[in-house]
Short mmCIF file of C-alpha atoms in Angstrom, two decimals:
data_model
loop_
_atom_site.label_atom_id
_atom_site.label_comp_id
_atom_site.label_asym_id
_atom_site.label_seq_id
_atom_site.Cartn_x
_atom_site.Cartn_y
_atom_site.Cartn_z
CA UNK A 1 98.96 140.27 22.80
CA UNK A 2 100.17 144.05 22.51
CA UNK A 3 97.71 146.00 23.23
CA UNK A 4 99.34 149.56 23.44
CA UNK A 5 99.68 152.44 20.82
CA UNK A 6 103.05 151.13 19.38
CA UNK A 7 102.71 146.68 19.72
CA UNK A 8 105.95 146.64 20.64
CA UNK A 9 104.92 145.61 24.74
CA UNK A 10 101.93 145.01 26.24
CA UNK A 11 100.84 147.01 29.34
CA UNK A 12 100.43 143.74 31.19
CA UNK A 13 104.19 143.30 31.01
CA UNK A 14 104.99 147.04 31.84
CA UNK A 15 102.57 146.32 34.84
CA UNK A 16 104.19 143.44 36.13
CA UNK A 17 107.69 145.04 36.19
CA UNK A 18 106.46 148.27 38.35
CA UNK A 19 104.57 145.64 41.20
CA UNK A 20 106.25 144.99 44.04
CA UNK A 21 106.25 141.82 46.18
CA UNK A 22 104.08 143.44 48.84
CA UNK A 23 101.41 144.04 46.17
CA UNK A 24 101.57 140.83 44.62
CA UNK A 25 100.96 139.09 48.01
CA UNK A 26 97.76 141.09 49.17
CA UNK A 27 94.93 139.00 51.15
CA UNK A 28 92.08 138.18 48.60
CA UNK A 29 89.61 139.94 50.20
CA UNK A 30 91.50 143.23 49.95
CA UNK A 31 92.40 142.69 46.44
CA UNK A 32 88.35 141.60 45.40
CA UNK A 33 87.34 144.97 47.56
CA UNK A 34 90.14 146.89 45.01
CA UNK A 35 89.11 145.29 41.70
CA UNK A 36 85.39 145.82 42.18
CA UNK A 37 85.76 149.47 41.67
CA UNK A 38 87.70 148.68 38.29
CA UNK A 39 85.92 148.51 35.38
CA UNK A 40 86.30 145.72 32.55
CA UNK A 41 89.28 147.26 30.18
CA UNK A 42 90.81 147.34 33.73
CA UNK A 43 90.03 143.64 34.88
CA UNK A 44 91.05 142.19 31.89
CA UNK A 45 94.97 143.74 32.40
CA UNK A 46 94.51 142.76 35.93
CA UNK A 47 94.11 139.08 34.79
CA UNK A 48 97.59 139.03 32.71
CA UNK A 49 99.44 140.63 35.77
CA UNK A 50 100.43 137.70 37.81
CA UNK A 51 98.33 133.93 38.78
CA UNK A 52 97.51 135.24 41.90
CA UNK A 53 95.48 137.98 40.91
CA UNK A 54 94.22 135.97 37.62
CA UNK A 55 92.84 133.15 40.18
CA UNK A 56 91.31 136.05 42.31
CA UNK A 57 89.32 137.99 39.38
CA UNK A 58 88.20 134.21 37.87
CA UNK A 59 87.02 132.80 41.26
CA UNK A 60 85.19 135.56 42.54
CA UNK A 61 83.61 135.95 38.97
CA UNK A 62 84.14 139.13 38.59
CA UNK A 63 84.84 139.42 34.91
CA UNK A 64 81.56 137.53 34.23
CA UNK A 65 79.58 140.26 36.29
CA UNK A 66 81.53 143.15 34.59
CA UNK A 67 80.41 141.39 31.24
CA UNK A 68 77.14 141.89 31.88
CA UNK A 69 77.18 145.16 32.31
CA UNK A 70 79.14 145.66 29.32
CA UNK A 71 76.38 143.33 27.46
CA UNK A 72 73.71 145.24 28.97
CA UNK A 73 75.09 148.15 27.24
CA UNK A 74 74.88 147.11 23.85
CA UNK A 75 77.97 146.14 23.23
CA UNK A 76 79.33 142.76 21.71
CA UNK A 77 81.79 141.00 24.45
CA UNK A 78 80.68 137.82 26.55
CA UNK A 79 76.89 138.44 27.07
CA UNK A 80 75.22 137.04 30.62
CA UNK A 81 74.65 133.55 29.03
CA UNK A 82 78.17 132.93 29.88
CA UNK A 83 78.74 129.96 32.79
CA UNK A 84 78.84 130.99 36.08
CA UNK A 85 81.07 127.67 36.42
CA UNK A 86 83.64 128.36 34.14
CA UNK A 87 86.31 131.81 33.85
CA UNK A 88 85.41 133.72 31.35
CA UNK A 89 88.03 133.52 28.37
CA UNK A 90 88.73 136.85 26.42
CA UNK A 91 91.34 137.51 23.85
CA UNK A 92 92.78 140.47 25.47
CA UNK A 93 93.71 142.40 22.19
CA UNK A 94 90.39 141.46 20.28
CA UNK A 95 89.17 142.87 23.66
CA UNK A 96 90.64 146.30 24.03
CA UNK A 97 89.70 146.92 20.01
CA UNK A 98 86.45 146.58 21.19
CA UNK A 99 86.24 148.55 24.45
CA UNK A 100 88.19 151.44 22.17
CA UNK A 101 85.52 151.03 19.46
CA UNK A 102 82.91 151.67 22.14
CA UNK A 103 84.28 154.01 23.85
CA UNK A 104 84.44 156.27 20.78
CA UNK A 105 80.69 155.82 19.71
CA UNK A 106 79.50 155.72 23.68
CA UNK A 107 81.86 156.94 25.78
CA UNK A 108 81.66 161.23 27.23
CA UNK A 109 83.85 162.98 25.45
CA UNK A 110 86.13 165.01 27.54
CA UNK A 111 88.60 167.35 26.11
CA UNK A 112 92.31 169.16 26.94
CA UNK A 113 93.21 172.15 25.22
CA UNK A 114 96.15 173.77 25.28
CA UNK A 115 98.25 177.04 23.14
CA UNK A 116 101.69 174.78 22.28
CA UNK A 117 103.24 177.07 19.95
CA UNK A 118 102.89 180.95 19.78
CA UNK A 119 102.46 181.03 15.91
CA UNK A 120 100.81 178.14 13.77
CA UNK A 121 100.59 174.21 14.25
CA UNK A 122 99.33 172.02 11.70
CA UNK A 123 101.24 168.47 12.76
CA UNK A 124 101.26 165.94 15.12
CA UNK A 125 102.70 162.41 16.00
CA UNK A 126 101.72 160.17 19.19
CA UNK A 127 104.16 157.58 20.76
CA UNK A 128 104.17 155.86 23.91
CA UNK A 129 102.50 158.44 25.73
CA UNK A 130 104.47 161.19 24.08
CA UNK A 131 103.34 163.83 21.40
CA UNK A 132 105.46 165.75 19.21
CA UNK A 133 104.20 168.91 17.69
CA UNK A 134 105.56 171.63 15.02
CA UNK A 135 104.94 172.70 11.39
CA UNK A 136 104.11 176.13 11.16
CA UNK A 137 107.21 178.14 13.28
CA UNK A 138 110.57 177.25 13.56
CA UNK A 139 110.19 174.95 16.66
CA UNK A 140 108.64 170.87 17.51
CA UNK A 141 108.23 170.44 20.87
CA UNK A 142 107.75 167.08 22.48
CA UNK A 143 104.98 166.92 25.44
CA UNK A 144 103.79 164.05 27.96
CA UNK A 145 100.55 163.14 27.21
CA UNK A 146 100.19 162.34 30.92
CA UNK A 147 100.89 165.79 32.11
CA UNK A 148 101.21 167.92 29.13
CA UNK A 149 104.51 169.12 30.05
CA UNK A 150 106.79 170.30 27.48
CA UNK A 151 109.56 168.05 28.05
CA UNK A 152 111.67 168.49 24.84
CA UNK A 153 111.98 171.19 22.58
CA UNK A 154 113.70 171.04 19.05
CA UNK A 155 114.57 174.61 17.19
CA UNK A 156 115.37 174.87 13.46
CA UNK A 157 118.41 177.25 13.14
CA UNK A 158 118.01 177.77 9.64
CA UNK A 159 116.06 180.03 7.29
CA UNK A 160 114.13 176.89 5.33
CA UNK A 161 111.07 175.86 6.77
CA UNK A 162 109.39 172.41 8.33
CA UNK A 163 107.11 170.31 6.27
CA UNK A 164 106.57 167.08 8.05
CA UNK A 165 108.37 165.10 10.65
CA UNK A 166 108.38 161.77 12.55
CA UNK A 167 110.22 160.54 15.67
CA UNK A 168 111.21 157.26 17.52
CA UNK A 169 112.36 156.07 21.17
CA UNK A 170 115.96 157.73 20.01
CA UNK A 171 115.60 160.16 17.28
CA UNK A 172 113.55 162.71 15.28
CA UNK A 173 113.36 162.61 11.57
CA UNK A 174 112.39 165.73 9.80
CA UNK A 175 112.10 167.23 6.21
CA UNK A 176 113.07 170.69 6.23
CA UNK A 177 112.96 172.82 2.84
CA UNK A 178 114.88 170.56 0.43
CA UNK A 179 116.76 168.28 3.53
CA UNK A 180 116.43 165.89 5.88
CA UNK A 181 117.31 166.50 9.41
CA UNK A 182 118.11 164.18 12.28
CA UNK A 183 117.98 165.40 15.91
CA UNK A 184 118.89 162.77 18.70
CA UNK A 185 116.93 162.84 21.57
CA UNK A 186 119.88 164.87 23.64
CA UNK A 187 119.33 167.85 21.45
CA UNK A 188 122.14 167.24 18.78
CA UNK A 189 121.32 167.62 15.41
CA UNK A 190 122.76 166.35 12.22
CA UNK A 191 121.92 166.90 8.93
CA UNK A 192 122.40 164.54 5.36
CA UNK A 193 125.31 165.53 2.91
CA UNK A 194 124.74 168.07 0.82
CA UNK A 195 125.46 165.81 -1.77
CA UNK A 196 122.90 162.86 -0.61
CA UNK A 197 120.47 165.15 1.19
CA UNK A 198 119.14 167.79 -1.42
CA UNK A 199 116.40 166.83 -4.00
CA UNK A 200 113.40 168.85 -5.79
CA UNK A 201 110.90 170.50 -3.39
CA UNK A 202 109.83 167.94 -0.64
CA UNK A 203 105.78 167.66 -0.09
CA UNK A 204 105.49 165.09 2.60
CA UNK A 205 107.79 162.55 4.34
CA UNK A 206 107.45 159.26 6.33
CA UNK A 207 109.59 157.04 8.37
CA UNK A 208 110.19 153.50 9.68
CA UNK A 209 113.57 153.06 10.97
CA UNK A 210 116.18 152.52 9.15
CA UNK A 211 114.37 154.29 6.22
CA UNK A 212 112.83 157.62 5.57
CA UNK A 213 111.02 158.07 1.96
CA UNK A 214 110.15 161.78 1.14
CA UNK A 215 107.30 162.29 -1.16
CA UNK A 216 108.08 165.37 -4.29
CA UNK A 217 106.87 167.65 -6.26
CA UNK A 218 108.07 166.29 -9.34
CA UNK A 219 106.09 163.09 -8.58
CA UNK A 220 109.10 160.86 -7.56
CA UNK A 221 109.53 159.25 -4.61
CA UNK A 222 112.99 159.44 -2.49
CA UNK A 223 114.45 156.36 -0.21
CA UNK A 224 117.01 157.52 1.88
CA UNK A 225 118.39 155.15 4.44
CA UNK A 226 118.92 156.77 8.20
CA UNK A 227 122.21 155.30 8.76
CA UNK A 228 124.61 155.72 5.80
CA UNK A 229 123.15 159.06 5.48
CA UNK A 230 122.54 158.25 1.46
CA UNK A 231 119.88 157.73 -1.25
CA UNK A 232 119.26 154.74 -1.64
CA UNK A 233 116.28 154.96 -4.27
CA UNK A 234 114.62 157.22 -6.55
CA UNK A 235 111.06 156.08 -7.77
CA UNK A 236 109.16 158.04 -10.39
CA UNK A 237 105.23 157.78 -9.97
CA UNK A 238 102.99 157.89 -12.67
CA UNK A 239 101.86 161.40 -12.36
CA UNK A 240 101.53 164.50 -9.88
CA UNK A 241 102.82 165.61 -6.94
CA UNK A 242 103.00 163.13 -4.48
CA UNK A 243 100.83 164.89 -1.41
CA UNK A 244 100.92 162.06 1.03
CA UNK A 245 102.69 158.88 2.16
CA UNK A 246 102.35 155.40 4.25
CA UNK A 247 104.72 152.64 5.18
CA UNK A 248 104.32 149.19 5.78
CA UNK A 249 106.51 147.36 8.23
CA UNK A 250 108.09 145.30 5.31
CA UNK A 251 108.99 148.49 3.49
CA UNK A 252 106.63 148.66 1.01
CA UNK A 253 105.13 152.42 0.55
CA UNK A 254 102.10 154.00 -0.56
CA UNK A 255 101.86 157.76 -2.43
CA UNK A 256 99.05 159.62 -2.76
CA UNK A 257 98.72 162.19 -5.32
CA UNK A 258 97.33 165.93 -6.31
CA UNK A 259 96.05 164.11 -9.54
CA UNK A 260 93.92 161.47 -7.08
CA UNK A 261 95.82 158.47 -7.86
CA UNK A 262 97.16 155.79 -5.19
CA UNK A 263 100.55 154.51 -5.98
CA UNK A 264 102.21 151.43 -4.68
CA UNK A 265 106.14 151.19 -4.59
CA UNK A 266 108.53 148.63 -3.69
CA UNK A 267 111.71 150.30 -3.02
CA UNK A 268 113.56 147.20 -4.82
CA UNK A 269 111.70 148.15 -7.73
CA UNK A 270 113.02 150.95 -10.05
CA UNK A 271 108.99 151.14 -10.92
CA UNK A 272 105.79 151.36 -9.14
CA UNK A 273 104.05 148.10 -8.16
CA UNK A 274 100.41 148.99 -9.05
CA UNK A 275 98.39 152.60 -9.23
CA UNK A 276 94.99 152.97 -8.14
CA UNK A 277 92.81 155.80 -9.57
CA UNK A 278 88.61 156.22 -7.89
CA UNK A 279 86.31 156.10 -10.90
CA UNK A 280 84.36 158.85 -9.93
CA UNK A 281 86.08 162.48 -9.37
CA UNK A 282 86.58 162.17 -5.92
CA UNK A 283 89.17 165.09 -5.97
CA UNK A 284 93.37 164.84 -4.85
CA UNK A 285 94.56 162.55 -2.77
CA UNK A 286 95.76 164.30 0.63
CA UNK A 287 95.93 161.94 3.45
CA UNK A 288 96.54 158.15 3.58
CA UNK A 289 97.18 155.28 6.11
CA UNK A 290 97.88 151.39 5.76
CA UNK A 291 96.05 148.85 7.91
CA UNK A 292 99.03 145.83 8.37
CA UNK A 293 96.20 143.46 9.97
CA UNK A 294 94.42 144.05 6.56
CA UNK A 295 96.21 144.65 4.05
CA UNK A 296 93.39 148.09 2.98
CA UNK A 297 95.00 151.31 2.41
CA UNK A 298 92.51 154.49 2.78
CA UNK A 299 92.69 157.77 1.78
CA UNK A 300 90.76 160.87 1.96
CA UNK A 301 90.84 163.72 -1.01
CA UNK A 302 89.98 166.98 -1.50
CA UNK A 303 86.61 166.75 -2.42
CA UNK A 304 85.49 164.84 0.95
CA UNK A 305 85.80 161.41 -0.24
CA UNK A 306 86.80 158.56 2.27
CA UNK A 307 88.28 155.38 -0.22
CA UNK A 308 88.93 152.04 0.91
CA UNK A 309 91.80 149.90 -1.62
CA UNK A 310 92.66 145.91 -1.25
CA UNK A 311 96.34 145.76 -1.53
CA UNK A 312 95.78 141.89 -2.55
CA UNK A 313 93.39 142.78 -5.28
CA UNK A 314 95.03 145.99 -5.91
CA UNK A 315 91.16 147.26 -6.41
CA UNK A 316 89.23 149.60 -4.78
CA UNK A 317 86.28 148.11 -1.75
CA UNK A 318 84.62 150.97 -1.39
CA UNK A 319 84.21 155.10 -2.41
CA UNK A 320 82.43 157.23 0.21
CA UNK A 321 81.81 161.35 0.66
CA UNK A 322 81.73 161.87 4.45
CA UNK A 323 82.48 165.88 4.37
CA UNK A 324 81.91 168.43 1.89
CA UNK A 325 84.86 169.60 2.29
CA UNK A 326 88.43 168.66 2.19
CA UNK A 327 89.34 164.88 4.47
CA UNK A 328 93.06 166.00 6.19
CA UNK A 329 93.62 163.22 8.05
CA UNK A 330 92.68 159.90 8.87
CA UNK A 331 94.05 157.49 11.45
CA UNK A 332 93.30 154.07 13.17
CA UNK A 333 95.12 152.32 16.15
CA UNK A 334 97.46 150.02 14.61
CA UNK A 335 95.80 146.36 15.40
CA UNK A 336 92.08 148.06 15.11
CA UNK A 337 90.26 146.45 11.93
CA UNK A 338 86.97 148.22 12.76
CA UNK A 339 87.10 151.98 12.81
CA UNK A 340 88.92 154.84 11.93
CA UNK A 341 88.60 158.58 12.55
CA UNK A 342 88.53 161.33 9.65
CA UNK A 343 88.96 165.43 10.03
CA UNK A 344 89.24 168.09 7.75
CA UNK A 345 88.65 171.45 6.90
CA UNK A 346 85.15 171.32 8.42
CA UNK A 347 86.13 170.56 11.51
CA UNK A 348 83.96 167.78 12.31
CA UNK A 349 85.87 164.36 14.16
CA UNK A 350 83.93 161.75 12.09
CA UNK A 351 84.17 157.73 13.34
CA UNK A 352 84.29 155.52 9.90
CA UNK A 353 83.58 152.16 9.94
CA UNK A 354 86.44 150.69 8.35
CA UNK A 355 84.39 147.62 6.16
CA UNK A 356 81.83 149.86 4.54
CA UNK A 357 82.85 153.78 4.95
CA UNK A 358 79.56 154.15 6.93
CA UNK A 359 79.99 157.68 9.41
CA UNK A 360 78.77 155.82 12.55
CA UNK A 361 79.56 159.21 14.68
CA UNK A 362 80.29 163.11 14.51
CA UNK A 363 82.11 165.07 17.77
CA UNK A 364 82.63 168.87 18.12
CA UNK A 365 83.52 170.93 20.94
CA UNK A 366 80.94 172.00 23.67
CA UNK A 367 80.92 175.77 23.41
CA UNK A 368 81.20 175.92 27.24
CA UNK A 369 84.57 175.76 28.73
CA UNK A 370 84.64 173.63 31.87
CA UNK A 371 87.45 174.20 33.72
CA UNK A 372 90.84 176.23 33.12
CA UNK A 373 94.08 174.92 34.42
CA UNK A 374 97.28 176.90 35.01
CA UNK A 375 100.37 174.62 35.39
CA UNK A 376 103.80 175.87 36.74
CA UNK A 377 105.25 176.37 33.27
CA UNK A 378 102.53 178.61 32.54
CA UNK A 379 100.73 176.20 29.85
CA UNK A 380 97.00 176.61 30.57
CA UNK A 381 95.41 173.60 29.97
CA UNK A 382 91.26 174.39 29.28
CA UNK A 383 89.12 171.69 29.71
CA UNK A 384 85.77 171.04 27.50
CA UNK A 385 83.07 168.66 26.79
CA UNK A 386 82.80 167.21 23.52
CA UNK A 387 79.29 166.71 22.03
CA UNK A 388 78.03 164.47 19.43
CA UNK A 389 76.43 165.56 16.50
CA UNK A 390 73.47 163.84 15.00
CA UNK A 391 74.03 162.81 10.86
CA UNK A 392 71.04 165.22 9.23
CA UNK A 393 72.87 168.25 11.45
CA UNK A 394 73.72 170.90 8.81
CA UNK A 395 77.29 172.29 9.63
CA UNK A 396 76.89 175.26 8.25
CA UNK A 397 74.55 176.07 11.39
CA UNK A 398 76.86 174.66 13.86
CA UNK A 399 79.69 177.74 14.89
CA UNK A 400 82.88 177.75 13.97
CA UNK A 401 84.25 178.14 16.95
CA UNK A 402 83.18 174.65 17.72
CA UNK A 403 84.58 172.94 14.73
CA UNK A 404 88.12 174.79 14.27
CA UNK A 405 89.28 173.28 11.35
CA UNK A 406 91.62 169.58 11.64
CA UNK A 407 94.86 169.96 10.10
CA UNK A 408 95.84 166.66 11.39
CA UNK A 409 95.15 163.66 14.17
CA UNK A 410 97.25 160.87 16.19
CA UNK A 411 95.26 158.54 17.36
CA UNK A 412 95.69 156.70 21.01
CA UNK A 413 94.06 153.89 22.81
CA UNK A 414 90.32 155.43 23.16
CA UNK A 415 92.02 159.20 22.98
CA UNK A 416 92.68 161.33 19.97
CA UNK A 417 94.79 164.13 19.64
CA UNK A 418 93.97 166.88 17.11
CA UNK A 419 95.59 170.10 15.56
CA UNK A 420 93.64 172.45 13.85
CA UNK A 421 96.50 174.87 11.95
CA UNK A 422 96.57 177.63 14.69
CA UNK A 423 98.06 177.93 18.10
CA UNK A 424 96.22 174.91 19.58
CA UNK A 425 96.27 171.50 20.39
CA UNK A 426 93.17 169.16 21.23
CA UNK A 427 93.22 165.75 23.21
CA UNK A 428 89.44 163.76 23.18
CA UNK A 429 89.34 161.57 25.55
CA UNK A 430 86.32 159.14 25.64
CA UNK A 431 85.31 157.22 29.07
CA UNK A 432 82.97 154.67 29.33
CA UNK A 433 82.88 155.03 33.57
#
């Protein structure tokens, strides 16, 4: 029933722990007047919370109102045929896919800006309300999401630069120049053998504890297993760089390449599983993620092509341009089997719709800044609107300063973070309310 960025708890649970008794026992008619001003998303984690405030919501029907409204809107939860005489019953993670999904094609857009580094920042990764940034200086620096805070910051003492990086609850996993670096979450950092760590220039790297698999130059592919500080497999791919990566939970990994090929590896396996190639020249493959619900890999290329593969079938679904220009990044929430987001060099935050590559909506920035926020630290946090775009919009008349270009996006419950390879970072936030 997760319903959070990560699955591993739901916020029902995390709710339930924080309530105290005095909450919990609150006359009914002062808990109705509180969850009247909530809106659905909101009711429906009220409902998991504890009986008392389940038998509340259900007998004062206030679910079936708020699913109305929601029906009214368009959208596709419990419409107003529902019985009055009967609680509404809603899969709560089916549920918050959906309010997501709307909130991203309905929802205002509003957006926090803010300079993180003081040279370049092209990466990002989003966990549990934190956000680690770096890739461009000598420094990742981990911020709260809740009040953009810089709450840890991680230096690289030597002369070799970052290329990509991931972290968990305990540690952060990076690829620097020809290594791979650990840092704990206390600041200590520790670095691979010489022996074990060094291999042929490193392109791209991903990690699922206790593994980290670092995608080459030379086209093979390098297991190295966290713990024993070793390498555990080397993996030669049928041609090309390998430009991107993506793990699956059960270890298998995906490789994208500069040549536009899709590999599939099974680090048991001295040799690749399956490659896919696009019949058409779509361009090099440079970003890719892994749907678990689905089993469909997608990647975007070079030559603005959004591609769809069935990891069953080990055969491409569909082949899409949504950009003329180079596809950086795309993302989806991690139980979401109906959209995704794509950015690139054009700047442009595009909504896919994960069964048939259709663009279903465009964002930029509003020109306009809103409001500018100084915080204690310094960190001025400027506040925009975002604006949709319509689909026959010509970017080359829309500014540039609008559509800085996306180097690279984390993607959150109904918010998206994006860095666009300067001093920046972007959070979209999209509201129904």
């Amino acid at each position: 029933m997760g319903i959070t960025e990560t699955g591993d708890e739901s916020s029902a649970r995390k709710m339930r722990r924080r309530i105290p008794p005095s909450i919990e026992s609150l006359d009914a008619d002062i808990l109705c007047l509180i969850f009247s001003f909530l809106d659905l998303f909101d009711l429906v984690h009220c409902t998991v919370v504890c009986n008392s405030w389940n038998a509340v919501i259900n007998k004062l029907k206030l679910l079936q109102a708020s699913c109305r409204k929601m029906h009214h809107l368009g959208s596709d939860f419990p419409s107003s045929s529902t019985s009055l005489d009967r609680p509404v019953e809603i899969d709560v993670e089916d549920f918050a896919m959906k309010h997501h999904k709307m909130a991203l094609l309905r929802g205002r857009i509003e957006i926090e800006r803010w300079e993180a580094h003081s040279h370049r920042v092209s990466q990002c990764r989003m966990k549990k309300g934190l956000l680690l940034t770096g890739v461009g200086d000598k420094i990742m620096r981990l911020w709260s999401l809740k009040s953009y805070k810089c709450v840890e910051e991680y230096s690289l003492p030597d002369a070799a630069s970052l290329i990509d990086f991931d972290f968990d609850e305990s540690k952060i996993v990076g690829l620097v120049g020809t290594r791979i670096s650990i840092w704990r979450r206390n600041g200590q950092r520790s670095i691979f053998p010489s022996r074990e760590g060094t291999f042929p220039k490193g392109l791209c790297m991903r990690y699922i504890d206790p593994e980290a698999v670092v995608g080459c130059e030379d086209g093979t592919a390098r297991v190295f297993d966290m713990y024993s500080k070793t390498c555990s497999q080397i993996i030669r791919t049928q041609g090309g760089p390998i430009t991107c990566l993506s793990l699956s939970e059960n270890q298998v990994f995906l490789s994208g390449s500069s040549l536009g090929r899709v590999t599939v590896s099974d680090p048991l396996l001295d040799q690749p599983v399956a490659t896919l190639k696009s019949t058409i020249t779509a361009g090099g493959i440079q970003t890719i993620c892994f749907n678990q619900g689905t089993n469909l890999a997608f990647t975007g290329t070079t030559g603005g092509y959004v591609s769809c593969w069935d990891l069953r079938k080990m055969g491409r679904l569909w082949e899409k341009r949504v950009s003329p220009n180079v596809v950086y990044s795309i993302q989806q929430l991690r139980n979401d089997t109906s959209v995704m987001v794509a950015g690139g060099i054009d700047g442009v935050l595009r909504v896919i719709d994960q069964s048939s590559g259709r663009v279903l909506s465009r964002f930029i920035l509003d020109d306009k800044v809103s409001t500018t926020l100084r915080r204690d630290d310094q960190v001025v946090i400027e506040k925009r609107r975002g604006k949709r775009v319509s689909q026959d919009m010509e970017m080359d008349k829309i500014e540039r300063k609008v559509r800085p270009q996306i180097s690279c996006i984390a993607m959150g419950m109904k918010k998206i973070v994006t860095a666009h390879n300067g001093k920046c970072i972007s959070v979209w936030r999209f509201n129904l309310s």
